[in-house]
Coordinates of C-alpha atoms in Angstrom, one line a residue:
M1 CA 11.4 8.4 -54.0
L2 CA 11.8 11.9 -55.6
R3 CA 15.0 13.1 -57.2
P4 CA 16.8 15.5 -54.8
S5 CA 16.4 18.4 -57.2
L6 CA 12.7 17.8 -57.6
R7 CA 12.2 17.3 -53.9
R8 CA 14.0 20.6 -53.1
A9 CA 11.9 22.5 -55.7
L10 CA 8.7 21.0 -54.2
L11 CA 9.8 21.9 -50.7
R12 CA 10.7 25.5 -51.7
T13 CA 7.3 25.9 -53.4
A14 CA 5.4 24.5 -50.4
A15 CA 7.4 26.8 -48.0
R16 CA 6.5 29.8 -50.1
R17 CA 2.8 28.9 -50.1
V18 CA 2.6 28.1 -46.4
P19 CA 5.3 30.1 -44.6
W20 CA 3.8 29.2 -41.2
A21 CA 4.5 25.5 -41.7
T22 CA 8.1 25.7 -40.9
R23 CA 7.7 28.0 -37.9
Y24 CA 4.8 26.1 -36.3
S25 CA 5.7 22.5 -37.1
T26 CA 5.2 20.2 -34.2
V27 CA 6.9 17.1 -35.6
S28 CA 10.2 17.6 -33.7
K29 CA 8.4 19.0 -30.6
T30 CA 5.9 16.1 -30.1
S31 CA 7.8 13.0 -31.0
D32 CA 11.2 11.6 -30.1
P33 CA 13.8 11.6 -32.9
L34 CA 14.0 8.2 -34.4
R35 CA 16.9 5.9 -33.4
V36 CA 16.6 3.2 -36.0
L37 CA 17.9 -0.4 -36.1
F38 CA 17.9 -1.3 -39.8
C39 CA 18.0 -5.1 -40.5
G40 CA 18.6 -6.1 -44.1
S41 CA 20.7 -8.0 -46.5
D42 CA 20.2 -7.6 -50.3
E43 CA 20.2 -4.9 -52.9
F44 CA 16.5 -4.1 -52.2
S45 CA 17.4 -3.4 -48.6
C46 CA 20.4 -1.3 -49.8
A47 CA 18.0 1.0 -51.7
S48 CA 15.8 1.3 -48.6
L49 CA 18.8 2.1 -46.3
Q50 CA 20.1 4.7 -48.8
A51 CA 16.7 6.4 -48.8
L52 CA 16.6 6.4 -45.0
Y53 CA 20.2 7.7 -44.8
D54 CA 19.4 10.5 -47.3
E55 CA 16.3 11.5 -45.2
Q56 CA 18.5 11.6 -42.1
K57 CA 20.9 13.9 -43.7
Q58 CA 18.1 16.2 -44.9
N59 CA 16.0 16.1 -41.7
S60 CA 18.3 15.3 -38.7
E61 CA 15.6 16.3 -36.2
L62 CA 13.5 13.4 -37.4
I63 CA 16.1 10.6 -37.5
R64 CA 18.9 10.9 -34.9
S65 CA 20.7 7.6 -35.6
I66 CA 20.8 4.5 -37.8
D67 CA 22.4 1.3 -36.7
V68 CA 22.6 -1.5 -39.2
L69 CA 22.2 -5.2 -38.4
V70 CA 23.3 -7.8 -41.0
R71 CA 23.9 -11.5 -41.0
P72 CA 27.4 -12.9 -41.2
A73 CA 29.2 -13.8 -44.4
K74 CA 28.2 -17.1 -45.9
P75 CA 30.4 -19.6 -47.8
T76 CA 29.7 -19.7 -51.5
G77 CA 31.1 -21.1 -54.7
R78 CA 32.5 -24.5 -55.5
G79 CA 33.4 -26.3 -52.3
N80 CA 32.1 -23.3 -50.2
R81 CA 35.5 -21.8 -50.2
I82 CA 34.6 -18.2 -50.8
M83 CA 33.0 -16.1 -48.0
K84 CA 30.5 -13.6 -49.4
D85 CA 29.2 -10.7 -47.3
V86 CA 25.7 -9.3 -47.8
P87 CA 25.6 -6.2 -50.0
L88 CA 24.1 -4.1 -47.2
R89 CA 27.3 -4.4 -45.1
A90 CA 29.3 -2.7 -47.8
L91 CA 26.8 0.1 -48.1
A92 CA 26.7 0.6 -44.3
E93 CA 30.5 0.7 -44.2
Q94 CA 30.5 3.3 -47.1
L95 CA 28.0 5.4 -45.2
R96 CA 30.0 5.0 -41.9
L97 CA 27.0 3.6 -40.0
P98 CA 27.4 1.4 -36.9
I99 CA 27.2 -2.3 -38.1
H100 CA 26.2 -5.3 -35.9
V101 CA 26.6 -8.8 -37.3
R102 CA 24.3 -11.5 -35.9
D103 CA 23.0 -14.8 -37.2
T104 CA 20.6 -15.2 -34.3
F105 CA 18.9 -13.0 -31.8
K106 CA 19.5 -15.3 -28.9
G107 CA 21.3 -13.5 -26.0
W108 CA 21.5 -10.3 -28.1
D109 CA 20.5 -6.9 -26.7
M110 CA 19.8 -3.9 -28.9
P111 CA 22.5 -1.3 -29.1
K112 CA 22.0 2.1 -27.4
P113 CA 23.3 4.8 -29.7
A114 CA 24.5 7.8 -27.6
G115 CA 22.9 6.2 -24.5
D116 CA 19.4 6.3 -25.9
P117 CA 17.6 3.1 -26.7
I118 CA 16.5 2.1 -30.3
N119 CA 12.9 3.2 -30.8
L120 CA 12.1 1.8 -34.2
I121 CA 13.2 -1.5 -35.9
I122 CA 13.0 -1.7 -39.7
A123 CA 13.5 -5.1 -41.3
V124 CA 13.9 -5.2 -45.1
S125 CA 14.6 -8.6 -46.8
F126 CA 16.4 -9.6 -43.6
G127 CA 15.8 -13.4 -43.5
L128 CA 15.3 -13.7 -39.7
F129 CA 12.2 -12.9 -37.6
V130 CA 12.8 -10.1 -35.2
P131 CA 11.7 -11.5 -31.8
Q132 CA 8.8 -10.0 -29.9
R133 CA 11.0 -9.1 -26.9
L134 CA 13.0 -6.7 -29.2
L135 CA 9.9 -5.2 -30.8
R136 CA 8.4 -4.6 -27.3
E137 CA 11.7 -2.8 -26.2
S138 CA 11.4 -0.3 -29.1
K139 CA 8.9 2.5 -28.4
Y140 CA 7.5 2.5 -32.0
G141 CA 7.8 -1.2 -32.6
G142 CA 8.8 -2.4 -36.0
I143 CA 8.2 -2.3 -39.7
N144 CA 8.7 -5.2 -42.1
V145 CA 9.3 -4.5 -45.8
H146 CA 9.5 -7.3 -48.3
P147 CA 9.9 -7.0 -52.1
S148 CA 7.3 -9.8 -52.8
L149 CA 3.9 -10.8 -51.4
L150 CA 4.2 -13.0 -48.4
P151 CA 2.0 -16.0 -47.8
E152 CA -1.0 -15.5 -45.5

């Protein structure tokens, strides 16, 4: 991910070289704005959510909404007395994004932000498999991002 200042400089340079690009762009005209369900848990998923949120703020025609799905707090420590939330929940609260807490997908239907259905599911270090029925409901399906190589 580029630093914001470098990104702005590159975009300004590109816009000067190709002035028609902004006037004749078809990205927002040909595709639906993304309504993302972001599923995650750890610091790796926090970095991904922050990048997605930053992109939404810079390009609101591309990403209309981001809903965050996290797993519930788990007991930790000696005697399992301390309940610990996943780091992604704190970030989602800080960014004021809608948060959904689920430990299973049974009987759960995807949210409909502003009345429109979710059209992309992004799972980053989530820990649960997103069921096929939810992937089929979303127009663009899903993306799974994991910080390590997964077994074949």
